[in-house]
Short mmCIF file of C-alpha atoms in Angstrom, two decimals:
data_model
loop_
_atom_site.label_atom_id
_atom_site.label_comp_id
_atom_site.label_asym_id
_atom_site.label_seq_id
_atom_site.Cartn_x
_atom_site.Cartn_y
_atom_site.Cartn_z
CA UNK Q 1 148.40 125.49 114.38
CA UNK Q 2 149.69 128.59 112.52
CA UNK Q 3 147.92 127.44 109.27
CA UNK Q 4 144.19 127.70 108.91
CA UNK Q 5 142.86 124.49 110.17
CA UNK Q 6 139.07 123.44 110.84
CA UNK Q 7 140.01 119.84 112.32
CA UNK Q 8 142.68 117.69 113.41
CA UNK Q 9 142.94 113.94 113.57
CA UNK Q 10 145.24 113.22 116.52
CA UNK Q 11 147.06 113.25 118.62
CA UNK Q 12 148.50 109.59 118.96
CA UNK Q 13 149.04 109.52 122.88
CA UNK Q 14 146.98 111.04 125.79
CA UNK Q 15 150.04 112.98 127.00
CA UNK Q 16 149.87 115.31 124.06
CA UNK Q 17 146.05 115.25 123.93
CA UNK Q 18 146.00 116.98 127.30
CA UNK Q 19 148.08 119.80 126.12
CA UNK Q 20 146.62 120.21 122.70
CA UNK Q 21 143.13 119.94 123.74
CA UNK Q 22 143.39 123.03 125.68
CA UNK Q 23 144.60 124.82 122.38
CA UNK Q 24 141.75 123.22 120.45
CA UNK Q 25 139.18 124.62 122.91
CA UNK Q 26 140.54 128.10 122.58
CA UNK Q 27 140.87 128.04 118.78
CA UNK Q 28 137.55 126.22 118.29
CA UNK Q 29 139.24 123.48 116.28
CA UNK Q 30 137.86 119.95 116.84
CA UNK Q 31 140.55 117.35 117.53
CA UNK Q 32 139.40 113.66 116.87
CA UNK Q 33 141.57 110.73 118.13
CA UNK Q 34 141.13 106.97 118.28
CA UNK Q 35 144.26 106.23 120.29
CA UNK Q 36 144.37 108.85 122.94
CA UNK Q 37 141.76 107.13 125.08
CA UNK Q 38 142.55 108.36 128.57
CA UNK Q 39 139.29 108.40 130.47
CA UNK Q 40 140.31 111.72 132.18
CA UNK Q 41 139.95 113.66 128.90
CA UNK Q 42 136.51 114.86 129.95
CA UNK Q 43 134.40 116.66 127.39
CA UNK Q 44 133.52 119.06 130.31
CA UNK Q 45 137.13 120.14 130.27
CA UNK Q 46 138.02 119.67 126.66
CA UNK Q 47 134.71 120.22 124.82
CA UNK Q 48 136.64 120.16 121.36
CA UNK Q 49 138.30 116.96 122.08
CA UNK Q 50 136.38 113.73 120.70
CA UNK Q 51 137.58 110.18 121.23
CA UNK Q 52 136.35 108.18 118.25
CA UNK Q 53 137.04 104.80 119.64
CA UNK Q 54 135.90 103.26 123.04
CA UNK Q 55 138.04 105.04 125.78
CA UNK Q 56 139.70 103.20 128.63
CA UNK Q 57 136.95 103.62 130.97
CA UNK Q 58 134.94 100.89 129.12
CA UNK Q 59 138.10 98.71 128.81
CA UNK Q 60 138.82 98.95 132.39
CA UNK Q 61 135.12 98.15 133.15
CA UNK Q 62 135.35 95.04 130.85
CA UNK Q 63 138.41 93.67 132.68
CA UNK Q 64 136.84 94.37 136.05
CA UNK Q 65 133.61 92.36 135.04
CA UNK Q 66 135.93 89.60 133.68
CA UNK Q 67 137.89 89.43 136.91
CA UNK Q 68 134.61 89.42 138.81
CA UNK Q 69 133.09 86.81 136.71
CA UNK Q 70 135.98 84.45 137.55
CA UNK Q 71 135.49 85.22 141.23
CA UNK Q 72 138.90 86.82 141.83
CA UNK Q 73 139.08 89.64 144.55
CA UNK Q 74 142.57 90.89 144.36
CA UNK Q 75 144.54 92.31 141.36
CA UNK Q 76 147.99 93.54 140.49
CA UNK Q 77 148.51 95.93 137.68
CA UNK Q 78 151.69 96.43 135.73
CA UNK Q 79 151.61 99.62 133.63
CA UNK Q 80 153.86 102.38 132.03
CA UNK Q 81 153.72 105.40 134.42
CA UNK Q 82 152.84 108.13 132.09
CA UNK Q 83 149.51 110.00 130.95
CA UNK Q 84 148.88 107.36 128.42
CA UNK Q 85 148.30 104.59 131.18
CA UNK Q 86 148.33 105.95 134.62
CA UNK Q 87 144.77 107.43 134.53
CA UNK Q 88 143.41 104.23 133.15
CA UNK Q 89 144.84 102.22 136.03
CA UNK Q 90 143.14 104.52 138.68
CA UNK Q 91 139.98 103.98 136.60
CA UNK Q 92 140.57 100.17 136.94
CA UNK Q 93 140.79 100.50 140.76
CA UNK Q 94 137.49 102.23 140.83
CA UNK Q 95 135.82 99.73 138.73
CA UNK Q 96 137.19 96.77 140.78
CA UNK Q 97 135.83 98.59 143.86
CA UNK Q 98 132.43 98.61 142.50
CA UNK Q 99 132.62 94.77 141.96
CA UNK Q 100 133.70 94.29 145.57
CA UNK Q 101 137.26 93.56 144.14
CA UNK Q 102 140.50 95.29 145.04
CA UNK Q 103 143.72 96.58 143.08
CA UNK Q 104 145.99 95.19 145.77
CA UNK Q 105 149.25 96.39 144.09
CA UNK Q 106 150.31 98.71 141.33
CA UNK Q 107 153.67 98.03 139.72
CA UNK Q 108 154.56 101.15 137.58
CA UNK Q 109 157.19 100.85 134.78
CA UNK Q 110 159.32 103.77 133.90
CA UNK Q 111 158.41 105.55 130.42
CA UNK Q 112 159.92 103.63 127.46
CA UNK Q 113 162.44 106.28 127.05
CA UNK Q 114 164.26 105.25 130.18
CA UNK Q 115 163.12 101.74 130.58
CA UNK Q 116 165.70 99.08 130.91
CA UNK Q 117 165.49 95.21 131.01
CA UNK Q 118 166.66 95.35 134.61
CA UNK Q 119 163.62 97.66 135.42
CA UNK Q 120 161.19 95.20 134.03
CA UNK Q 121 163.03 92.32 136.01
CA UNK Q 122 162.83 94.20 139.28
CA UNK Q 123 159.12 95.02 138.87
CA UNK Q 124 158.29 91.49 138.12
CA UNK Q 125 160.27 90.14 141.12
CA UNK Q 126 158.20 92.50 143.38
CA UNK Q 127 155.08 91.19 141.74
CA UNK Q 128 156.00 87.67 142.32
CA UNK Q 129 156.52 88.23 146.15
CA UNK Q 130 152.74 89.42 146.29
CA UNK Q 131 149.76 87.34 147.09
CA UNK Q 132 147.63 88.04 144.16
CA UNK Q 133 148.29 85.98 141.02
CA UNK Q 134 145.81 87.96 138.82
CA UNK Q 135 147.99 90.43 136.72
CA UNK Q 136 146.80 92.94 134.37
CA UNK Q 137 149.42 94.42 131.85
CA UNK Q 138 148.57 97.91 130.52
CA UNK Q 139 151.50 99.33 128.40
CA UNK Q 140 153.13 99.85 125.01
CA UNK Q 141 153.42 96.88 122.87
CA UNK Q 142 157.13 96.34 122.83
CA UNK Q 143 157.24 96.92 126.59
CA UNK Q 144 154.19 94.48 126.94
CA UNK Q 145 155.92 91.61 125.09
CA UNK Q 146 159.27 92.34 127.04
CA UNK Q 147 157.19 91.94 130.44
CA UNK Q 148 155.86 88.36 129.26
CA UNK Q 149 159.21 87.25 127.93
CA UNK Q 150 160.81 88.26 131.43
CA UNK Q 151 157.80 86.70 133.17
CA UNK Q 152 158.52 83.51 131.25
CA UNK Q 153 162.17 83.35 132.56
CA UNK Q 154 161.20 83.89 136.10
CA UNK Q 155 158.63 81.16 136.09
CA UNK Q 156 155.51 83.35 136.18
CA UNK Q 157 153.80 81.94 133.14
CA UNK Q 158 153.09 78.47 134.99
CA UNK Q 159 150.07 77.30 136.49
CA UNK Q 160 148.41 79.33 139.11
CA UNK Q 161 148.88 82.68 137.19
CA UNK Q 162 146.18 84.63 135.42
CA UNK Q 163 147.54 87.21 133.09
CA UNK Q 164 145.21 89.91 131.28
CA UNK Q 165 146.78 92.09 128.77
CA UNK Q 166 144.97 95.18 127.46
CA UNK Q 167 144.16 95.94 123.81
CA UNK Q 168 147.93 96.62 123.07
CA UNK Q 169 148.43 92.75 122.62
CA UNK Q 170 145.37 92.13 120.33
CA UNK Q 171 146.82 94.93 118.27
CA UNK Q 172 150.18 93.32 117.94
CA UNK Q 173 148.55 90.03 116.90
CA UNK Q 174 146.22 91.66 114.23
CA UNK Q 175 149.12 93.70 112.84
CA UNK Q 176 151.99 91.37 112.96
CA UNK Q 177 150.54 87.98 113.68
CA UNK Q 178 151.49 85.44 116.43
CA UNK Q 179 154.98 84.20 116.01
CA UNK Q 180 156.16 80.88 117.38
CA UNK Q 181 158.31 82.73 119.91
CA UNK Q 182 155.30 84.81 121.18
CA UNK Q 183 153.07 81.76 121.11
CA UNK Q 184 155.22 79.99 123.61
CA UNK Q 185 155.36 83.22 125.93
CA UNK Q 186 151.67 84.15 125.57
CA UNK Q 187 150.01 80.64 126.35
CA UNK Q 188 147.06 81.13 128.38
CA UNK Q 189 147.08 84.95 128.31
CA UNK Q 190 143.57 86.76 128.04
CA UNK Q 191 143.55 90.00 126.05
CA UNK Q 192 140.75 92.14 124.66
CA UNK Q 193 140.04 93.74 121.21
CA UNK Q 194 137.63 96.41 120.41
CA UNK Q 195 134.62 94.52 118.83
CA UNK Q 196 133.92 95.23 115.01
CA UNK Q 197 130.63 93.74 113.82
CA UNK Q 198 131.15 91.70 110.56
CA UNK Q 199 129.85 93.37 107.47
CA UNK Q 200 130.29 93.14 103.61
CA UNK Q 201 131.82 96.68 103.79
CA UNK Q 202 134.36 95.52 106.31
CA UNK Q 203 135.28 92.36 104.35
CA UNK Q 204 135.69 94.41 101.18
CA UNK Q 205 138.05 96.77 102.87
CA UNK Q 206 140.13 94.12 104.30
CA UNK Q 207 140.61 92.34 100.97
CA UNK Q 208 141.77 95.98 99.35
CA UNK Q 209 143.96 96.67 102.41
CA UNK Q 210 145.53 93.06 101.94
CA UNK Q 211 146.22 93.76 98.15
CA UNK Q 212 147.44 97.27 99.04
CA UNK Q 213 149.89 96.15 101.78
CA UNK Q 214 150.95 92.81 100.01
CA UNK Q 215 149.88 91.25 103.34
CA UNK Q 216 152.84 92.69 104.94
CA UNK Q 217 150.98 94.22 107.85
CA UNK Q 218 147.50 93.27 109.18
CA UNK Q 219 144.58 95.39 109.81
CA UNK Q 220 143.60 96.35 113.31
CA UNK Q 221 140.53 97.45 114.83
CA UNK Q 222 142.02 100.88 115.46
CA UNK Q 223 142.85 101.11 111.78
CA UNK Q 224 139.12 100.80 111.06
CA UNK Q 225 138.39 103.52 113.55
CA UNK Q 226 140.96 105.76 111.86
CA UNK Q 227 139.28 105.08 108.43
CA UNK Q 228 135.63 105.88 110.05
CA UNK Q 229 137.24 109.15 111.67
CA UNK Q 230 138.36 110.59 108.44
CA UNK Q 231 134.76 109.95 106.86
CA UNK Q 232 133.29 111.40 110.12
CA UNK Q 233 134.85 114.63 109.34
CA UNK Q 234 134.05 114.50 105.90
CA UNK Q 235 130.34 113.87 106.53
CA UNK Q 236 130.51 116.90 109.05
CA UNK Q 237 132.10 119.24 106.59
CA UNK Q 238 129.47 118.23 103.98
CA UNK Q 239 126.73 119.05 106.36
CA UNK Q 240 128.38 122.47 107.39
CA UNK Q 241 128.61 123.67 103.76
CA UNK Q 242 125.18 122.42 103.04
CA UNK Q 243 123.87 124.53 105.75
CA UNK Q 244 125.64 127.73 104.24
CA UNK Q 245 128.61 127.64 106.53
CA UNK Q 246 131.95 129.32 105.36
CA UNK Q 247 135.38 129.00 106.51
CA UNK Q 248 136.54 131.89 108.16
CA UNK Q 249 139.05 132.76 110.92
CA UNK Q 250 139.42 135.41 113.41
CA UNK Q 251 142.59 136.72 115.19
CA UNK Q 252 143.42 135.10 118.67
CA UNK Q 253 144.06 138.29 120.65
CA UNK Q 254 144.86 136.87 124.15
CA UNK Q 255 148.48 136.11 123.05
CA UNK Q 256 149.00 139.09 120.65
CA UNK Q 257 151.95 141.24 122.07
CA UNK Q 258 153.05 139.09 124.86
CA UNK Q 259 156.84 139.60 125.66
CA UNK Q 260 159.17 136.95 124.85
CA UNK Q 261 156.90 135.15 122.19
CA UNK Q 262 158.11 136.78 119.11
CA UNK Q 263 160.02 133.47 117.97
CA UNK Q 264 156.85 131.48 118.61
CA UNK Q 265 154.70 133.39 116.13
CA UNK Q 266 151.76 133.26 118.33
CA UNK Q 267 150.17 135.89 116.36
CA UNK Q 268 149.62 133.58 113.51
CA UNK Q 269 147.08 131.60 115.63
CA UNK Q 270 143.40 132.12 114.61
CA UNK Q 271 139.89 131.17 115.83
CA UNK Q 272 137.92 128.98 113.52
CA UNK Q 273 134.56 130.83 113.34
CA UNK Q 274 132.67 127.86 112.35
CA UNK Q 275 134.16 125.54 114.95
CA UNK Q 276 130.93 125.28 117.13
CA UNK Q 277 128.85 124.40 114.25
CA UNK Q 278 131.32 121.77 113.02
CA UNK Q 279 131.55 120.29 116.55
CA UNK Q 280 127.88 119.88 116.64
CA UNK Q 281 127.72 118.23 113.31
CA UNK Q 282 130.46 115.67 114.38
CA UNK Q 283 128.63 114.86 117.63
CA UNK Q 284 125.47 114.31 115.58
CA UNK Q 285 127.32 111.90 113.41
CA UNK Q 286 124.97 108.85 112.39
CA UNK Q 287 126.45 106.74 109.85
CA UNK Q 288 127.38 103.12 109.09
CA UNK Q 289 131.12 102.75 109.02
CA UNK Q 290 133.71 100.01 108.81
CA UNK Q 291 133.44 99.67 112.66
CA UNK Q 292 129.81 99.36 112.67
CA UNK Q 293 127.28 102.02 113.55
CA UNK Q 294 129.16 105.40 114.26
CA UNK Q 295 127.62 107.95 116.72
CA UNK Q 296 127.94 109.53 120.07
CA UNK Q 297 126.20 109.60 123.34
CA UNK Q 298 125.11 112.74 125.09
CA UNK Q 299 128.58 112.56 127.08
CA UNK Q 300 130.45 112.46 123.69
CA UNK Q 301 131.36 108.87 124.27
CA UNK Q 302 131.05 106.53 121.22
CA UNK Q 303 127.79 104.53 121.04
CA UNK Q 304 127.69 100.64 121.67
CA UNK Q 305 131.29 100.26 123.23
CA UNK Q 306 132.14 96.49 123.06
CA UNK Q 307 135.14 94.29 123.15
CA UNK Q 308 135.93 90.78 122.15
CA UNK Q 309 137.64 88.69 124.82
CA UNK Q 310 140.40 86.50 123.58
CA UNK Q 311 142.34 83.43 124.94
CA UNK Q 312 145.75 82.83 123.59
CA UNK Q 313 146.16 79.01 123.22
CA UNK Q 314 148.91 77.29 121.14
CA UNK Q 315 149.67 80.17 118.94
CA UNK Q 316 146.07 80.74 118.15
CA UNK Q 317 143.40 83.24 119.28
CA UNK Q 318 140.34 81.59 120.96
CA UNK Q 319 137.25 83.82 121.28
CA UNK Q 320 135.71 83.33 124.74
CA UNK Q 321 132.99 85.80 124.25
CA UNK Q 322 132.24 89.49 124.22
CA UNK Q 323 131.92 92.34 126.59
CA UNK Q 324 129.52 95.32 125.84
CA UNK Q 325 128.04 98.14 127.95
CA UNK Q 326 124.56 97.16 127.08
CA UNK Q 327 124.68 93.46 128.15
CA UNK Q 328 127.96 92.83 129.95
CA UNK Q 329 129.55 89.44 129.17
CA UNK Q 330 127.89 87.14 126.65
CA UNK Q 331 128.85 84.45 124.09
CA UNK Q 332 126.47 86.19 121.58
CA UNK Q 333 127.78 89.10 119.49
CA UNK Q 334 126.72 92.39 121.13
CA UNK Q 335 124.90 93.73 118.00
CA UNK Q 336 122.47 90.81 118.30
CA UNK Q 337 121.61 91.94 121.82
CA UNK Q 338 120.98 95.59 121.40
CA UNK Q 339 117.37 95.24 120.43
CA UNK Q 340 116.78 93.56 123.95
CA UNK Q 341 116.57 95.44 127.17
CA UNK Q 342 119.53 95.61 129.30
CA UNK Q 343 119.80 92.75 131.83
CA UNK Q 344 123.08 92.66 133.57
CA UNK Q 345 122.26 90.08 136.50
CA UNK Q 346 125.29 87.64 137.33
CA UNK Q 347 123.21 84.71 136.33
CA UNK Q 348 123.09 86.34 132.76
CA UNK Q 349 126.91 86.66 132.46
CA UNK Q 350 128.59 84.04 130.27
CA UNK Q 351 131.93 83.27 128.86
CA UNK Q 352 133.32 80.09 127.19
CA UNK Q 353 135.95 77.92 129.03
CA UNK Q 354 139.40 79.18 129.05
CA UNK Q 355 142.96 77.69 128.85
CA UNK Q 356 145.10 79.03 131.59
CA UNK Q 357 148.93 79.40 131.89
CA UNK Q 358 150.47 76.04 132.32
CA UNK Q 359 148.00 74.74 129.66
CA UNK Q 360 145.39 73.83 132.09
CA UNK Q 361 141.64 74.17 131.85
CA UNK Q 362 141.32 74.14 135.71
CA UNK Q 363 140.55 77.56 137.01
CA UNK Q 364 143.34 79.12 139.15
CA UNK Q 365 142.39 80.11 142.49
CA UNK Q 366 144.06 83.47 141.83
CA UNK Q 367 146.33 83.98 145.02
CA UNK Q 368 149.46 82.28 146.70
CA UNK Q 369 151.05 83.01 150.08
CA UNK Q 370 153.07 85.79 149.67
CA UNK Q 371 156.81 85.88 150.70
CA UNK Q 372 156.56 89.27 152.45
CA UNK Q 373 153.06 88.86 153.80
CA UNK Q 374 152.00 90.13 157.07
CA UNK Q 375 149.72 88.20 159.59
CA UNK Q 376 146.35 89.25 160.16
CA UNK Q 377 145.86 91.82 163.21
CA UNK Q 378 143.04 90.66 165.39
CA UNK Q 379 141.80 93.28 167.60
CA UNK Q 380 140.44 91.88 170.90
CA UNK Q 381 138.61 94.11 173.53
CA UNK Q 382 139.90 93.48 177.06
CA UNK Q 383 137.21 94.86 179.31
CA UNK Q 384 136.95 94.85 183.06
CA UNK Q 385 133.61 92.70 183.02
CA UNK Q 386 132.80 89.50 181.04
CA UNK Q 387 136.28 88.20 181.14
CA UNK Q 388 134.96 84.68 180.12
CA UNK Q 389 134.56 86.32 176.51
CA UNK Q 390 138.23 87.31 176.09
CA UNK Q 391 140.95 87.69 178.68
CA UNK Q 392 144.63 88.08 178.40
CA UNK Q 393 146.93 85.72 180.32
CA UNK Q 394 148.92 87.53 182.88
CA UNK Q 395 152.53 88.04 181.84
CA UNK Q 396 152.01 86.52 178.39
CA UNK Q 397 150.64 87.31 174.87
CA UNK Q 398 148.09 84.43 175.19
CA UNK Q 399 144.35 85.25 174.73
CA UNK Q 400 141.67 82.92 175.92
CA UNK Q 401 137.79 83.22 176.21
CA UNK Q 402 134.82 82.20 174.56
CA UNK Q 403 135.10 84.45 171.46
CA UNK Q 404 138.54 83.39 170.95
CA UNK Q 405 137.63 79.86 170.92
CA UNK Q 406 134.91 80.52 168.33
CA UNK Q 407 137.42 82.18 166.18
CA UNK Q 408 140.11 79.36 166.50
CA UNK Q 409 137.50 76.79 165.76
CA UNK Q 410 136.47 78.80 162.45
CA UNK Q 411 140.07 78.94 161.46
CA UNK Q 412 140.35 75.21 161.64
CA UNK Q 413 137.57 74.95 158.96
CA UNK Q 414 139.65 76.95 156.49
CA UNK Q 415 141.57 74.46 154.22
CA UNK Q 416 144.93 76.61 154.29
CA UNK Q 417 146.91 78.21 157.21
CA UNK Q 418 146.10 81.76 158.10
CA UNK Q 419 148.90 83.64 159.93
CA UNK Q 420 147.57 86.04 162.75
CA UNK Q 421 148.25 87.92 165.86
CA UNK Q 422 146.07 89.18 168.67
CA UNK Q 423 146.05 92.69 169.51
CA UNK Q 424 144.62 93.77 172.83
CA UNK Q 425 142.66 96.86 173.20
CA UNK Q 426 142.22 98.03 176.57
CA UNK Q 427 143.84 97.56 180.01
CA UNK Q 428 141.28 95.04 181.81
CA UNK Q 429 140.64 97.72 184.32
CA UNK Q 430 138.23 99.87 182.33
CA UNK Q 431 136.00 98.95 179.31
CA UNK Q 432 137.49 99.99 176.16
CA UNK Q 433 135.33 101.78 173.41
CA UNK Q 434 133.91 99.19 171.20
CA UNK Q 435 133.02 101.87 168.76
CA UNK Q 436 136.62 102.62 168.72
CA UNK Q 437 137.47 98.95 168.01
CA UNK Q 438 135.09 98.90 165.16
CA UNK Q 439 136.57 102.12 163.60
CA UNK Q 440 139.96 100.73 163.87
CA UNK Q 441 138.76 97.85 161.61
CA UNK Q 442 137.18 100.28 159.25
CA UNK Q 443 140.43 102.30 158.94
CA UNK Q 444 142.74 99.12 158.57
CA UNK Q 445 144.43 99.51 161.81
CA UNK Q 446 142.81 95.96 162.54
CA UNK Q 447 142.05 93.45 159.75
CA UNK Q 448 139.46 91.61 162.18
CA UNK Q 449 137.90 92.28 165.66
CA UNK Q 450 136.87 89.25 167.78
CA UNK Q 451 134.92 89.73 171.00
CA UNK Q 452 131.51 90.58 172.50
CA UNK Q 453 130.76 93.39 169.91
CA UNK Q 454 127.17 94.32 169.52
CA UNK Q 455 125.77 94.57 166.17
CA UNK Q 456 124.18 98.17 165.88
CA UNK Q 457 123.13 100.17 162.71
CA UNK Q 458 126.10 102.66 162.87
CA UNK Q 459 128.64 99.95 162.92
CA UNK Q 460 127.04 97.92 160.19
CA UNK Q 461 127.70 100.96 157.92
CA UNK Q 462 131.45 100.81 158.05
CA UNK Q 463 132.28 97.27 158.65
CA UNK Q 464 130.80 93.67 157.95
CA UNK Q 465 129.66 91.36 160.78
CA UNK Q 466 129.31 87.74 160.93
CA UNK Q 467 126.37 85.86 161.90
CA UNK Q 468 125.89 86.36 165.68
CA UNK Q 469 127.19 83.38 167.73
CA UNK Q 470 125.72 84.76 171.06
CA UNK Q 471 122.12 85.61 171.15
CA UNK Q 472 120.59 86.61 174.44
CA UNK Q 473 117.11 87.88 173.45
CA UNK Q 474 114.79 89.17 176.09
CA UNK Q 475 115.53 87.11 179.44
CA UNK Q 476 114.68 87.50 183.29
CA UNK Q 477 117.67 86.74 185.66
CA UNK Q 478 116.50 85.10 188.98
CA UNK Q 479 118.63 83.50 191.73
CA UNK Q 480 118.51 79.61 191.74
CA UNK Q 481 117.92 77.84 195.14
CA UNK Q 482 117.74 74.06 195.29
CA UNK Q 483 114.70 72.93 197.43
CA UNK Q 484 113.59 69.52 198.58
CA UNK Q 485 110.40 68.37 196.69
CA UNK Q 486 107.43 67.25 198.82
CA UNK Q 487 103.74 66.88 198.55
CA UNK Q 488 103.40 70.05 200.77
CA UNK Q 489 105.51 72.27 198.51
CA UNK Q 490 102.27 74.30 197.70
CA UNK Q 491 102.20 75.54 201.30
CA UNK Q 492 105.68 77.15 201.17
CA UNK Q 493 104.25 80.40 199.93
CA UNK Q 494 102.09 80.75 203.12
CA UNK Q 495 103.88 82.42 205.66
CA UNK Q 496 102.38 82.91 209.29
CA UNK Q 497 101.63 86.52 208.55
CA UNK Q 498 99.64 85.40 205.40
CA UNK Q 499 97.62 82.55 207.50
CA UNK Q 500 96.77 85.14 209.93
CA UNK Q 501 95.46 87.79 207.38
CA UNK Q 502 93.74 85.00 205.63
CA UNK Q 503 91.94 83.89 208.80
CA UNK Q 504 90.86 87.40 209.58
CA UNK Q 505 89.41 88.05 206.26
CA UNK Q 506 87.78 84.70 206.41
CA UNK Q 507 85.93 85.69 209.73
CA UNK Q 508 84.99 89.19 208.37
CA UNK Q 509 83.45 87.72 205.26
CA UNK Q 510 81.51 85.35 207.38
CA UNK Q 511 80.10 88.19 209.67
CA UNK Q 512 79.30 90.30 206.78
CA UNK Q 513 77.19 87.37 205.26
CA UNK Q 514 75.49 86.82 208.59
CA UNK Q 515 74.48 90.30 209.05
CA UNK Q 516 73.00 90.49 205.55
CA UNK Q 517 70.98 87.10 205.87
CA UNK Q 518 70.10 87.01 209.57
CA UNK Q 519 67.01 89.33 209.00
CA UNK Q 520 65.17 87.28 206.62
CA UNK Q 521 66.83 83.99 206.23
CA UNK Q 522 65.74 81.41 208.94
CA UNK Q 523 69.06 79.27 208.65
CA UNK Q 524 70.91 82.10 210.04
CA UNK Q 525 68.71 82.03 213.16
CA UNK Q 526 68.62 80.14 216.21
CA UNK Q 527 70.93 79.44 219.01
CA UNK Q 528 74.21 81.40 218.92
CA UNK Q 529 76.24 78.09 218.60
CA UNK Q 530 74.09 77.11 215.42
CA UNK Q 531 74.51 80.72 213.97
CA UNK Q 532 78.39 80.55 214.59
CA UNK Q 533 78.66 77.12 212.73
CA UNK Q 534 76.50 78.65 209.85
CA UNK Q 535 78.77 81.65 209.51
CA UNK Q 536 81.92 79.33 209.27
CA UNK Q 537 80.21 77.02 206.74
#
C-alpha cells in the first residue's frame, strides 16, 4: 500500500479481507473481491470493501431452503474452522432456524496448514455417531475431496445419507472436470454453483478461454466474476475521469512519527482523495457482463443472487433446478422470473427428482438412531390433588395416571421406538409451579412435559402444545342421589312447611276476593256456609 493505488482486486480469503478492509477504509481505496464472501464483512463496518459475487449469506439461504424443501429438520455441518468459513456456518444456523430447522451438530476441522488425515477421520467418526444424516460440507477444495474419500471408506456414502457440498465442489468440477475416482466418491452428492445466465458474450469468451488455455483448465463462475470485476473498475474510472476527477493523494498523518514503526515505512501510506467518488461510481455500476447484469443493491450486495443446484450422478452433473433470492427454488432459470412479482410460498417451490447416495431415488428420511443418543426427558407434575392425572408409585420410578396413559398411547402410534424417561417435578404434598415446568421445557431442561397443564397465552409464546385431550368447558357440579321412581315423584319438593304456607296463601286470596266481591256480587251473598264455599271455589 506504499504505492499510490486507487483500487484493489482482492484479497482471496476472508481472513485477509477483515484486516485489509480497515486499511482500505482509512486510505479511501476500494477493495473488490469475488472470493472473500464472508457475510460478516458488513458495508457498515467496511464501506470500501465490495463483494462482487453473491456472498455466503445467499449461499446458506439457498442451502437452508433446499433442506426445508426436502422436509429435513436437523443438519450437521463439517467446515474449516477459520474466518473463511466459520461465520458462514453461523449464518447457516440462523437461516435454518428461520425455516424451523436446526443445525444440530457443528464439526470443525483444523485449518489446512495443520490438518491431518486423522483429523478428518476423527471428525467423520463423530458425525457418524450423530442422529442427523443431512451433512453440509463447507471447506477448501482439497479438504472437501478428502472428506468425501474418508466418508466413502467409513461407509458414509451409502443409502440413508444426504450430502450437500457448497460451491467449492462445483468450482473443482468446472475447472478440473470429474475424474472417475471422484465420480465413485461423489455419487448422489448435491452441490451449488453461482448461476450465470447463458449469453452470446459468455459463449464467445468460453471459446477464447479454451483456445488460450488449450483446454488444460476449465472456466469457473468465479472466473467470470473476476473478469467482470476488472471491467467494473474500468467503467468506474472512466466515469471518474469524465467528470473531471484527478488522481491525487494526501499524507496519512495518524501513523506518522509513531515509535518503533520506522522499518514499516508507514509514512509512505497516503489517502486517495478521489476514493469516495470512485466508490460511488463502483456502487452505481449498471452493465451487462459475462456473469449477467452487474450492479449492486443499496446494501452493497450484488443484484439478482442465484445458484444452480446440481446432483452428482454417475460422473455427470444433473441440474435439479435453481435458487434465486427473488423466487426461491424453481426449475425455470431465474432470469425468466425477474419480470414476475416475487412469490415464495411453499407450493411454488419446485426441484427435479434427485438421485441420492446409494444410487437410490427414494428420498432418505434424514436421521438414524444415534449411538450416543440420550432418552427424552419427560417432565411430569406431581401435585397434591388430581392424582388420577399423574402419580408416582411409592418406592419406585413408575408413573401412572390418565395423562401418562395418553402419552404412552401416542408413542405406540409412532413407527419406531423412542427412548424416554420420566422426571417428576414436585413432592406430591404441595402443587408444583406449572409455569416453572413450562419454562423448563422452553430452556431444554425437559424435552417434553406431560400432565394437566392449562393452555394459556403466556405459555404458548415459549412452547408448543398438543391438541387438548381433556376439555371441561363450563359445568355445574352437583351431588347425585339415587331415588326410587314413582307417579308421585312430583310431590317430593312439597315439604310440610310448604304445604302450610300454600294453604295460608290460598285462604288469604279467597278472603280478599270475597271482600272485594261481597258488596255488589250476589253470588257472594247468602248464608255463611254458601259464602264459605264460594270463597274456596
